[in-house]
Coordinates of C-alpha atoms and ligand atoms in Angstrom, one line a residue:
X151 CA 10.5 -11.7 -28.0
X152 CA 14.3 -12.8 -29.1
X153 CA 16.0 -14.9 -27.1
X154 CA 18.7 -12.9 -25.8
X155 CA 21.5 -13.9 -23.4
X156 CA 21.1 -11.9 -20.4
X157 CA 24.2 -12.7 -19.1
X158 CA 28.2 -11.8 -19.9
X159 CA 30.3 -14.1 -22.6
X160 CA 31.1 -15.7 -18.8
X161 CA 28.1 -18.3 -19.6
X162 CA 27.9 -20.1 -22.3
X163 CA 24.8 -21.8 -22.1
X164 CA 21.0 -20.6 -21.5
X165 CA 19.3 -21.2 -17.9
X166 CA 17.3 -24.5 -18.3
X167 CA 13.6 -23.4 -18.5
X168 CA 12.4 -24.6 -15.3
X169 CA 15.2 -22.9 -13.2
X170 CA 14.6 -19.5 -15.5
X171 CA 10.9 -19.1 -14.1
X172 CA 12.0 -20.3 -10.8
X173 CA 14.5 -17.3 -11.2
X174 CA 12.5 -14.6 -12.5
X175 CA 10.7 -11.8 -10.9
X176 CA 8.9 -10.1 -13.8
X177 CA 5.7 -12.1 -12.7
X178 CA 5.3 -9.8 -10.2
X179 CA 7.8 -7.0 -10.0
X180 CA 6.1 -5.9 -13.3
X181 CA 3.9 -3.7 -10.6
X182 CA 6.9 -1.3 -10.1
X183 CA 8.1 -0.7 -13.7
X184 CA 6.7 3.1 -13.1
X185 CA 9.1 3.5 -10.3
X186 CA 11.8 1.8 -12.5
X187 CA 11.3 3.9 -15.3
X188 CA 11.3 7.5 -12.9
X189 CA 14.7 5.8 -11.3
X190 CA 16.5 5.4 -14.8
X191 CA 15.4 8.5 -15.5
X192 CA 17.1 10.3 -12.6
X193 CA 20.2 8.1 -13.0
X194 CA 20.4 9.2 -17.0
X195 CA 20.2 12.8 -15.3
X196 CA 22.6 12.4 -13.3
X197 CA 25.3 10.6 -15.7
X198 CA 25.0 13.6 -18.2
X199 CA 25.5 16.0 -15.4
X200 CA 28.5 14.7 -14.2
X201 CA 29.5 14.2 -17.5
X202 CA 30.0 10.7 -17.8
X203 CA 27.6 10.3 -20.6
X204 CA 27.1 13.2 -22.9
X205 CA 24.1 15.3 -22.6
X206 CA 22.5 14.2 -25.8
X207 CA 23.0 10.5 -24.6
X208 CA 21.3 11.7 -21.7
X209 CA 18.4 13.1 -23.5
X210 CA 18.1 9.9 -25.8
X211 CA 17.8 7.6 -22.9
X212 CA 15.3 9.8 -21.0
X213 CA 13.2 10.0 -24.2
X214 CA 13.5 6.2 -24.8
X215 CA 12.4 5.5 -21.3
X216 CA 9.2 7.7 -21.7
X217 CA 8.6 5.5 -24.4
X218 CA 8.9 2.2 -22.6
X219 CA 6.5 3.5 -19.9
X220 CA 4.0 4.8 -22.7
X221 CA 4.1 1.1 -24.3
X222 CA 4.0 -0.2 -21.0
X223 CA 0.9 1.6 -20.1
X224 CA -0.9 1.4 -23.9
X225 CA -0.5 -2.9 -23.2
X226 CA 1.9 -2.8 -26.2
X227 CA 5.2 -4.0 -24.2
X228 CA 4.7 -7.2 -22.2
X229 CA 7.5 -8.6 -21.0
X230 CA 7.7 -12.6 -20.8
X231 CA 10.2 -14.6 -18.4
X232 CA 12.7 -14.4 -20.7
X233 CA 13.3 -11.0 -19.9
X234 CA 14.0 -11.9 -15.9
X235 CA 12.9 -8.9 -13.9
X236 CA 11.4 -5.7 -14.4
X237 CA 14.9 -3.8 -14.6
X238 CA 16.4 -6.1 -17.5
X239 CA 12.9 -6.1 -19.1
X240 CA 13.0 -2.1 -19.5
X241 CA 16.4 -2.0 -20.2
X242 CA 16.1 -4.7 -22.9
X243 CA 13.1 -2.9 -24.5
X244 CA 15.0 0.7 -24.3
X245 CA 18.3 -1.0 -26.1
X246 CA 15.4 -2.0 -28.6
X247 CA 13.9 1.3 -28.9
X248 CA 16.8 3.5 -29.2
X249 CA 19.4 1.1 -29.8
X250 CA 23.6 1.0 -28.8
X251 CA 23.2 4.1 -26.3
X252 CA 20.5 2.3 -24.2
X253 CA 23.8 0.2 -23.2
X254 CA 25.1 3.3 -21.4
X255 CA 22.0 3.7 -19.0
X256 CA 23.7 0.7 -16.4
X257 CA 27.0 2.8 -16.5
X258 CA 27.6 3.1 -12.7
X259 CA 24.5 1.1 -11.3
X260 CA 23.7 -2.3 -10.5
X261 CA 20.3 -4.2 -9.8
X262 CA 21.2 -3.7 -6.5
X263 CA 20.5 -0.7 -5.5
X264 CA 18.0 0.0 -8.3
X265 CA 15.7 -2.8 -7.0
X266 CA 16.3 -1.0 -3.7
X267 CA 15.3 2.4 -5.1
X268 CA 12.0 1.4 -7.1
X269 CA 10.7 -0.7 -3.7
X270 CA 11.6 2.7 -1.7
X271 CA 9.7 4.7 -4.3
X272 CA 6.6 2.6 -4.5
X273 CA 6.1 1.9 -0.7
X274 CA 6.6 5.8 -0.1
X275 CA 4.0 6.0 -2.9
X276 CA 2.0 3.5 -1.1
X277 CA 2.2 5.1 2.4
X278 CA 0.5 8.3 1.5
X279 CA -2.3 6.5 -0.1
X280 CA -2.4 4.1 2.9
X281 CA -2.7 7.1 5.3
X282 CA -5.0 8.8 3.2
X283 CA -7.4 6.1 3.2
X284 CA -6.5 6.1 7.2
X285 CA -8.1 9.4 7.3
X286 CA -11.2 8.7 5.5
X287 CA -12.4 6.0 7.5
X288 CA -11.0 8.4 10.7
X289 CA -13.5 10.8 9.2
X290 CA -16.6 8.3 9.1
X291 CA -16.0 7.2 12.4
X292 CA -16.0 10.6 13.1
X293 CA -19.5 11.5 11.8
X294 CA -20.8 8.3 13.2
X295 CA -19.2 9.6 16.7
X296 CA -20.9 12.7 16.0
X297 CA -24.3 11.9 15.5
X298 CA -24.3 9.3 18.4
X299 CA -22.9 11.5 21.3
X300 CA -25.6 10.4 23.9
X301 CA -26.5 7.1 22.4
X302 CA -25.8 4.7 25.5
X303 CA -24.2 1.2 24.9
X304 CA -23.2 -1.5 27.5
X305 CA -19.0 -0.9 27.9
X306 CA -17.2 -4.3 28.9
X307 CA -14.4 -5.6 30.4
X308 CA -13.6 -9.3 30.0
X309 CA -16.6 -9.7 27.8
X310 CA -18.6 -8.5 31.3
X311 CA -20.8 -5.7 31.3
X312 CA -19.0 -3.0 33.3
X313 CA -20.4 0.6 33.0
X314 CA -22.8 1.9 30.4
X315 CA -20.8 4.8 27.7
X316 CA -21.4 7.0 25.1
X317 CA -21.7 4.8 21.8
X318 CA -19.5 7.9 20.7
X319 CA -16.5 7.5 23.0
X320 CA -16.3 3.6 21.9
X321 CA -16.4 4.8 18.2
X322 CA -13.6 7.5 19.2
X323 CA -11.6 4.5 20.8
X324 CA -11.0 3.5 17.3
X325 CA -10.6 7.0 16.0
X326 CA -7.8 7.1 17.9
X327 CA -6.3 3.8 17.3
X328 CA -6.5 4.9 13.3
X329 CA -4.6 8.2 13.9
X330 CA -1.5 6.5 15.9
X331 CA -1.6 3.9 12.1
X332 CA -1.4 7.3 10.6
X333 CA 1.2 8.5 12.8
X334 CA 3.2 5.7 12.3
X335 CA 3.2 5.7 8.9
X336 CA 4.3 9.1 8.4
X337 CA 7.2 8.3 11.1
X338 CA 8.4 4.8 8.8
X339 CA 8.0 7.3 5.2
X340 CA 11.2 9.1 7.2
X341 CA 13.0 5.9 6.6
X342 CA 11.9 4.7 3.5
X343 CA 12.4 7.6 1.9
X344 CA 16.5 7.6 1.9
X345 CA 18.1 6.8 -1.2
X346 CA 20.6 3.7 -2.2
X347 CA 21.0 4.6 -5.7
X348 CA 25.0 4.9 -6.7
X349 CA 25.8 2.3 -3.9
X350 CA 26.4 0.3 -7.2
X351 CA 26.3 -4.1 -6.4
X352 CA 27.9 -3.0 -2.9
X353 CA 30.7 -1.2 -2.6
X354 CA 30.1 2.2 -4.5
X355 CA 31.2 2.6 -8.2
X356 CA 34.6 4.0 -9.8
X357 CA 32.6 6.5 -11.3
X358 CA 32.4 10.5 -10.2
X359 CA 28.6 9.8 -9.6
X360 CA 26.2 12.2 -7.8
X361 CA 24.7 10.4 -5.5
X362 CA 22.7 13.7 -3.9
X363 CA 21.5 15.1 -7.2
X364 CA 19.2 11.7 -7.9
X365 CA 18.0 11.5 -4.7
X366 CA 17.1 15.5 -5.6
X367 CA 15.2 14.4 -8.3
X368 CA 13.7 11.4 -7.0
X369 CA 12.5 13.4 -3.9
X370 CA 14.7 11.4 -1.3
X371 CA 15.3 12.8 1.9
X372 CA 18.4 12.0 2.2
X373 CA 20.9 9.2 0.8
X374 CA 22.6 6.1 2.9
X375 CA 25.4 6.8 3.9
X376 CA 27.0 3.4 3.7
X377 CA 26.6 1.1 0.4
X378 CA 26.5 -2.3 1.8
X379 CA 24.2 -1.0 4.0
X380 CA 22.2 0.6 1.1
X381 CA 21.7 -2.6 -0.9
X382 CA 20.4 -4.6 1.9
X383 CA 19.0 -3.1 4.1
X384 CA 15.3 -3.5 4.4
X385 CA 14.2 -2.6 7.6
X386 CA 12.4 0.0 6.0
X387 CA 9.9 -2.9 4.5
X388 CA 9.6 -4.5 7.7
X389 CA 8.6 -1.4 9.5
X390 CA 6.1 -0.7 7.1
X391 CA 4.9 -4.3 7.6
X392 CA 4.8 -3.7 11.5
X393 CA 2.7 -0.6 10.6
X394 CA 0.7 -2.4 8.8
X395 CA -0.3 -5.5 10.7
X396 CA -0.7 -3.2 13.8
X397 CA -3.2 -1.5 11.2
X398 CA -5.2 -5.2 10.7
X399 CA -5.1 -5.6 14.4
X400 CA -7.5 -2.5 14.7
X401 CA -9.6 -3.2 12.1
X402 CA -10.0 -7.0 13.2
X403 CA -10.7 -5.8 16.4
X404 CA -13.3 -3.6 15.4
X405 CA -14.3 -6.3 13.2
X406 CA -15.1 -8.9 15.8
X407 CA -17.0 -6.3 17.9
X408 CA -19.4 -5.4 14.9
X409 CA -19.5 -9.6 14.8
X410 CA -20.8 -9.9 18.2
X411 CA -22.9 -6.6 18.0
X412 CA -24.8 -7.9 15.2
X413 CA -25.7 -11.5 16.7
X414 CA -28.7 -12.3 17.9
X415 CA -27.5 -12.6 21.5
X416 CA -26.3 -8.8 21.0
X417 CA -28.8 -7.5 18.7
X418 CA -26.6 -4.2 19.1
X419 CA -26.4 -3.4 15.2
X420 CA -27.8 -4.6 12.1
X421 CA -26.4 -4.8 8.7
X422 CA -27.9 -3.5 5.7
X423 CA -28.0 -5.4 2.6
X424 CA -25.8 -3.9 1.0
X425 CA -22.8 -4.6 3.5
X426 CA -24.2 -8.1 4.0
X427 CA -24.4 -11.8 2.7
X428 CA -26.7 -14.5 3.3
X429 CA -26.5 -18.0 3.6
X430 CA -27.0 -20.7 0.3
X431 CA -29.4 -22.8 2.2
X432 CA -30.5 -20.6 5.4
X433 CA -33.1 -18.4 4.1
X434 CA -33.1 -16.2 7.7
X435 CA -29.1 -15.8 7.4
X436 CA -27.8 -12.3 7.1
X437 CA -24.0 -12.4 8.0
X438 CA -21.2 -10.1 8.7
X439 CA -18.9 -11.5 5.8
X440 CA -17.2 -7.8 5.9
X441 CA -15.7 -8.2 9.0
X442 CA -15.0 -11.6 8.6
X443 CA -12.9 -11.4 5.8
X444 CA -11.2 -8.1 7.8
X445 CA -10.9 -10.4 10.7
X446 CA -9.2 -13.1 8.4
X447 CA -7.2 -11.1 6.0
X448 CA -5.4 -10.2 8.9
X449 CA -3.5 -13.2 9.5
X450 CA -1.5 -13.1 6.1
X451 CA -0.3 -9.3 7.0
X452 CA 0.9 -10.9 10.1
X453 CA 2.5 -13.3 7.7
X454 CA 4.4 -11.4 5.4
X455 CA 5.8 -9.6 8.5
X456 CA 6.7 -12.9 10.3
X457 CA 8.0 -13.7 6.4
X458 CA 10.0 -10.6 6.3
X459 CA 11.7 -11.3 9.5
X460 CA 12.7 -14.3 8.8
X461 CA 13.9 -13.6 5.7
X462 CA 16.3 -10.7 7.0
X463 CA 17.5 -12.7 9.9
X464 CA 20.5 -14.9 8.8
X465 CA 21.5 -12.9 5.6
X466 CA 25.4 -11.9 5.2
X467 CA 26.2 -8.7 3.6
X468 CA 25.0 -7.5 1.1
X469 CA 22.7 -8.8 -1.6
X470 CA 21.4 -12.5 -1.8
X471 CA 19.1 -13.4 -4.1
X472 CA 16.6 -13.7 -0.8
X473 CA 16.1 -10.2 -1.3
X474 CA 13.7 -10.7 -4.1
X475 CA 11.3 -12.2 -1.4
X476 CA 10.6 -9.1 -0.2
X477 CA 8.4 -7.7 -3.2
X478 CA 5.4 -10.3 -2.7
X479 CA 5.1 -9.9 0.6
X480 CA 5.0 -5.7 0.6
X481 CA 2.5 -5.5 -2.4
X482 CA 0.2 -8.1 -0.7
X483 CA 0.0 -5.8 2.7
X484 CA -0.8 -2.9 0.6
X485 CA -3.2 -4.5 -1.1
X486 CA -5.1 -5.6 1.7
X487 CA -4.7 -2.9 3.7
X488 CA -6.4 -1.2 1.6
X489 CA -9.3 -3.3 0.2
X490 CA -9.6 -3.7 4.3
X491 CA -9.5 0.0 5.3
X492 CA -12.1 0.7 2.0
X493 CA -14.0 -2.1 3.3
X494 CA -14.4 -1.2 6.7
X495 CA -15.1 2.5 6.2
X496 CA -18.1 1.5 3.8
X497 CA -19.2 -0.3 6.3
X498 CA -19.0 2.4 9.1
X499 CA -20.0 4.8 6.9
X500 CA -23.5 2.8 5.2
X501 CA -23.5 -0.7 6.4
X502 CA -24.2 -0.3 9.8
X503 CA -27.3 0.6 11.9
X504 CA -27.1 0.7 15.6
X505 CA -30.3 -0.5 16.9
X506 CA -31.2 2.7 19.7
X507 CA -33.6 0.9 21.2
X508 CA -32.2 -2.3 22.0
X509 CA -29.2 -0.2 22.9
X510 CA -31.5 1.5 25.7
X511 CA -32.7 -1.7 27.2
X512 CA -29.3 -3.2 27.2
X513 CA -27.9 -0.3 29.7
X514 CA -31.1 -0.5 31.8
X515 CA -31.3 -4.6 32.3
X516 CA -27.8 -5.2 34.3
X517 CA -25.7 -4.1 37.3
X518 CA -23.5 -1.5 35.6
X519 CA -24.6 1.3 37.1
X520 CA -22.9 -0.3 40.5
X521 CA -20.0 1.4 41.1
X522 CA -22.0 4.2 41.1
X523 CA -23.9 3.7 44.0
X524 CA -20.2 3.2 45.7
X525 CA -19.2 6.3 44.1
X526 CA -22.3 7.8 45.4
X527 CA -21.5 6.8 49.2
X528 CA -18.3 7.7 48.4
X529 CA -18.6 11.0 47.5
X530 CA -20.5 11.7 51.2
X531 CA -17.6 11.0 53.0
X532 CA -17.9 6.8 53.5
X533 CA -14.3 5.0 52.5
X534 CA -14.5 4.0 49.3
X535 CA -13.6 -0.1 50.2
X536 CA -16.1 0.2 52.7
X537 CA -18.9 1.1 49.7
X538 CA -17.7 -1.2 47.8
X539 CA -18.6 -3.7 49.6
X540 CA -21.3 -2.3 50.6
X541 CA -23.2 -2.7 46.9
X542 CA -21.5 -6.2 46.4
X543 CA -23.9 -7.2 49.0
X544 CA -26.5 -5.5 47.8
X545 CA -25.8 -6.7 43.7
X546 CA -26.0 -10.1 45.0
X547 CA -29.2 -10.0 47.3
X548 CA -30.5 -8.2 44.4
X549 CA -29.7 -10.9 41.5
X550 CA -31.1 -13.3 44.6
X551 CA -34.3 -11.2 44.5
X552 CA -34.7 -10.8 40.5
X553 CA -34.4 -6.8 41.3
X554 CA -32.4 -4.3 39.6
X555 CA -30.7 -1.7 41.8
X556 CA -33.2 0.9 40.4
X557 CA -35.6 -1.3 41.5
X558 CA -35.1 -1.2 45.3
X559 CA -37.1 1.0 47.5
X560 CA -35.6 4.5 49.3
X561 CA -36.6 2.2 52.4
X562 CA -34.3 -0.3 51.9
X563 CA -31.6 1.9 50.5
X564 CA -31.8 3.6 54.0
X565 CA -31.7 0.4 55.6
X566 CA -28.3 -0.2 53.4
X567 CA -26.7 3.1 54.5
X568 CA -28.4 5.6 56.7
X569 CA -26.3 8.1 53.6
X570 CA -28.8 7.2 50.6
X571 CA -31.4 9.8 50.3
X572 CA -34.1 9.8 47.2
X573 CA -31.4 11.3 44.4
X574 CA -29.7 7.9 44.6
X575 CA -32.2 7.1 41.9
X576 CA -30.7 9.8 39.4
X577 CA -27.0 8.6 40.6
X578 CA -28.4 5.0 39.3
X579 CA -30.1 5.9 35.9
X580 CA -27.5 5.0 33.2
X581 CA -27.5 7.9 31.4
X582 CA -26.4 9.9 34.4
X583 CA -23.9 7.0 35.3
X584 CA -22.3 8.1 31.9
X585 CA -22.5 11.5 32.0
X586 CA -21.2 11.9 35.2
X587 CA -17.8 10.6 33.9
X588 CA -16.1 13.6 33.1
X589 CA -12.4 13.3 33.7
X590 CA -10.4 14.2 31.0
X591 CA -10.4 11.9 28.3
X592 CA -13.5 9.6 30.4
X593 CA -17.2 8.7 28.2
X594 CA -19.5 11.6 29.6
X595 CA -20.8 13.6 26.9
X596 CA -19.4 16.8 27.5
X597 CA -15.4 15.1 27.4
X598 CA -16.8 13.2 24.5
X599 CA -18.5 16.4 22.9
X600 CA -14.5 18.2 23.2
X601 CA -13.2 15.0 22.3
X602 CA -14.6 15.0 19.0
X603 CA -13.8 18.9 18.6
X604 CA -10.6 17.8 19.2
X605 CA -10.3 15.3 16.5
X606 CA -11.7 17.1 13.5
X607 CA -9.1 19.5 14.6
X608 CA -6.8 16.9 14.3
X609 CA -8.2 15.8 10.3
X610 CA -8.4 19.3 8.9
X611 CA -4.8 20.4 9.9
X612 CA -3.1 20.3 6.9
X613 CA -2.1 17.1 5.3
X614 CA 1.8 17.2 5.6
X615 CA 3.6 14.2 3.7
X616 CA 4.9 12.8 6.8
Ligands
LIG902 N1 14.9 -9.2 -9.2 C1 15.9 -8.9 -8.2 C2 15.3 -8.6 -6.9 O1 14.1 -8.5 -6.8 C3 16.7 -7.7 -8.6 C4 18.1 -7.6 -8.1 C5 18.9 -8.7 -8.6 N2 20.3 -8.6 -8.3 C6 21.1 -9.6 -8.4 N3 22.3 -9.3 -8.0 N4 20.8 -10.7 -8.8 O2 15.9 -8.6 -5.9

């Protein structure tokens, strides 16, 4: 490519090399040239409208621009660091391609609040994408729910076993964490999708522009309604970035459980082969690398958020050349978002096998089933406090004894509490202890059974784009 000065006559010499990839962007803005391209073309629109180009300038730029894209995508055009960022490069090529009217297209823009245009137009892009791959893993977390409705598995709190549920209603747990990421997403696409184009480098242009009509065409929402405003703000990027690392947080908590589920101390799940890795010297290894690398990738989403903050925090009105920070950070967090969310819903959908049997055993060999024997006395009329500690006594005489609680006889349940009478043994059988939880929204199956009616609802209402 030609060297060509960038620049007004105002300079009279060329960026020294170093400082000119230091400066440049086209390394990795490249990635939004489509946006670019569908930007210009709404601005050419516009400036023929309104008459400040004529329309056959208009239709010469809009054609040119098609061009660039069709170069672009048949690998012909490759723009070098010489050429900056993405909106010089196009611009460069389309003054090449159709030659002195390609100069009109920056009539009444700047970089400003184009660069702030394309990064709106490819996270709203990006969003929908992001929330429809939200609702496929929703969906195989749903199936998986479905076929495991009265599948028992140990529930915990503080890593202690606490009462047995419906493998199901943990599964749904996450079902619901996924649909509040795809609520949120569709509440920060409100935001993004507000134009800045005509805000020009900050303080509006001297030009009759039409600010409305290219946000029209561009499908905006709506346009800001201040220009300083429009060309720096980008609390839009860091609420998709909140959106997104609350996304990671899920899926590495969901992660770490399928970790621990598929050790040998859990022996809750086993991976298949194709969802797992072993070990280069440890022929018995099988490990979870999937949700390791979910659990891991986490912490640079977390990053470019922290990043993005920090960024935003101490910057005067309106652009600074800190702004071009933002563009690595936000195509990182789509990027693994995604690979994460396609990842993890292979996994739930074919890497996974919950092991029924060691399930079983787990809910019989332990104490969870005690506050049911409380809720048992309880329920004929002894004060709930006073039951409590009731069983305490009993759990720990029992762990003293090597019994379970199943284990004792009606005899010495009557010699507990003259209330206990021979169904106590139902009351204590774990699958009873979880299906007799059935407040609204609790683990037994019939709540879990509506629950999952409920959500399927929920996925086949019609997509809406927010
Ligand atoms: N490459 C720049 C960015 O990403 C484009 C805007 C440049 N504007 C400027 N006034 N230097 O932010």
């Amino acid at each position: 490519m030609t060297e060509q000065k960038t620049w007004s006559q105002r300079f009279e010499s060329a960026l020294h090399p170093a400082i000119a990839r230091f400066n440049a962007s086209i390394g990795f803005d490249i990635e939004l040239i489509e946006y670019d391209i569908a930007g210009s073309i709404a601005h050419a629109q516009m400036l023929a409208k309104t008459g400040i180009i004529s329309k056959q300038e208009g239709e010469q730029l809009i054609i040119g621009l098609e061009q660039v894209l069709k170069e672009y995508q048949q690998g012909i055009f490759k723009p070098g660091i010489d050429a900056e960022d993405v909106h010089f490069a196009v611009e460069r090529r389309l003054i090449e391609i159709i030659g002195d009217v390609g100069k009109k297209l920056h009539t009444a823009r700047s970089r400003n609040d184009q660069v702030g245009t394309d990064t709106r137009l490819y996270l709203r892009d990006k969003i929908n994408q992001i929330r429809q791959d939200l609702r496929e893993f929703q969906k195989v977390l749903l199936d998986l729910a479905e076929k495991n409705v009265e599948t028992l598995i140990p529930g915990y709190t503080h890593l202690q076993r606490a009462q047995p549920l419906s493998l199901a209603h943990h599964l749904l747990a996450y079902f619901e964490m996924a649909d509040r990421d795809w609520q949120r997403l569709g509440d920060v696409y409100r935001r993004v999708n507000i134009s800045p184009l005509g805000s020009g480098a900050l303080a509006g242009t001297t030009f009759p522009i039409d600010r409305h009509y290219t946000a029209e065409l561009l499908g905006f929402d709506g346009v800001y309604a201040n220009s300083l405003d429009a060309v720096s703000d980008r609390d839009f990027a860091i609420e998709f970035l909140n959106a997104a690392s609350l996304i990671m947080v899920h899926l590495s908590r969901l992660s770490e459980e399928i970790i621990l589920w598929a050790s040998q101390e859990f022996g809750f799940v086993t991976l298949k082969d194709s969802c797992a890795t072993g070990s280069s010297i440890m022929p018995q290894k099988k490990n979870p690398d999937v949700p390791e690398l979910v659990r891991g990738k986490t912490g640079r989403v977390f990053g470019h958020l922290q990043a993005m903050l920090v960024l935003m925090k101490g910057l005067p009105l309106a652009y600074n050349k800190d702004l071009q920070e933002d563009k690595e950070a936000l195509f990182d967090a789509v990027k693994t978002v995604r690979a994460c969310l396609e990842a993890m819903t292979i996994l739930m959908r074919e890497g996974i096998e919950f092991c029924t049997q060691r399930l079983t055993q787990a809910v019989e060999e332990d104490y969870s089933n005690a506050t049911d024997v409380a809720d048992y006395l309880a329920a004929k009329g002894v004060p709930f406090r006073e039951a409590y500690n009731l069983v305490g006594k009993v759990v720990k005489t029992s762990i003293a004894a090597g019994k379970l609680l199943k284990d004792l006889t009606l005899e010495e349940w009557k010699n507990l509490h003259p209330a206990f009478e021979s169904d106590i043994y139902d009351a204590l059988a774990p699958r009873q202890v979880v299906a007799a939880r059935n407040s609204y929204g609790g683990t037994g199956f019939e709540q879990v059974r509506k629950a999952i009616k409920q959500a399927r609802a929920r996925l086949e209402k019609p997509a809406t784009k927010s």
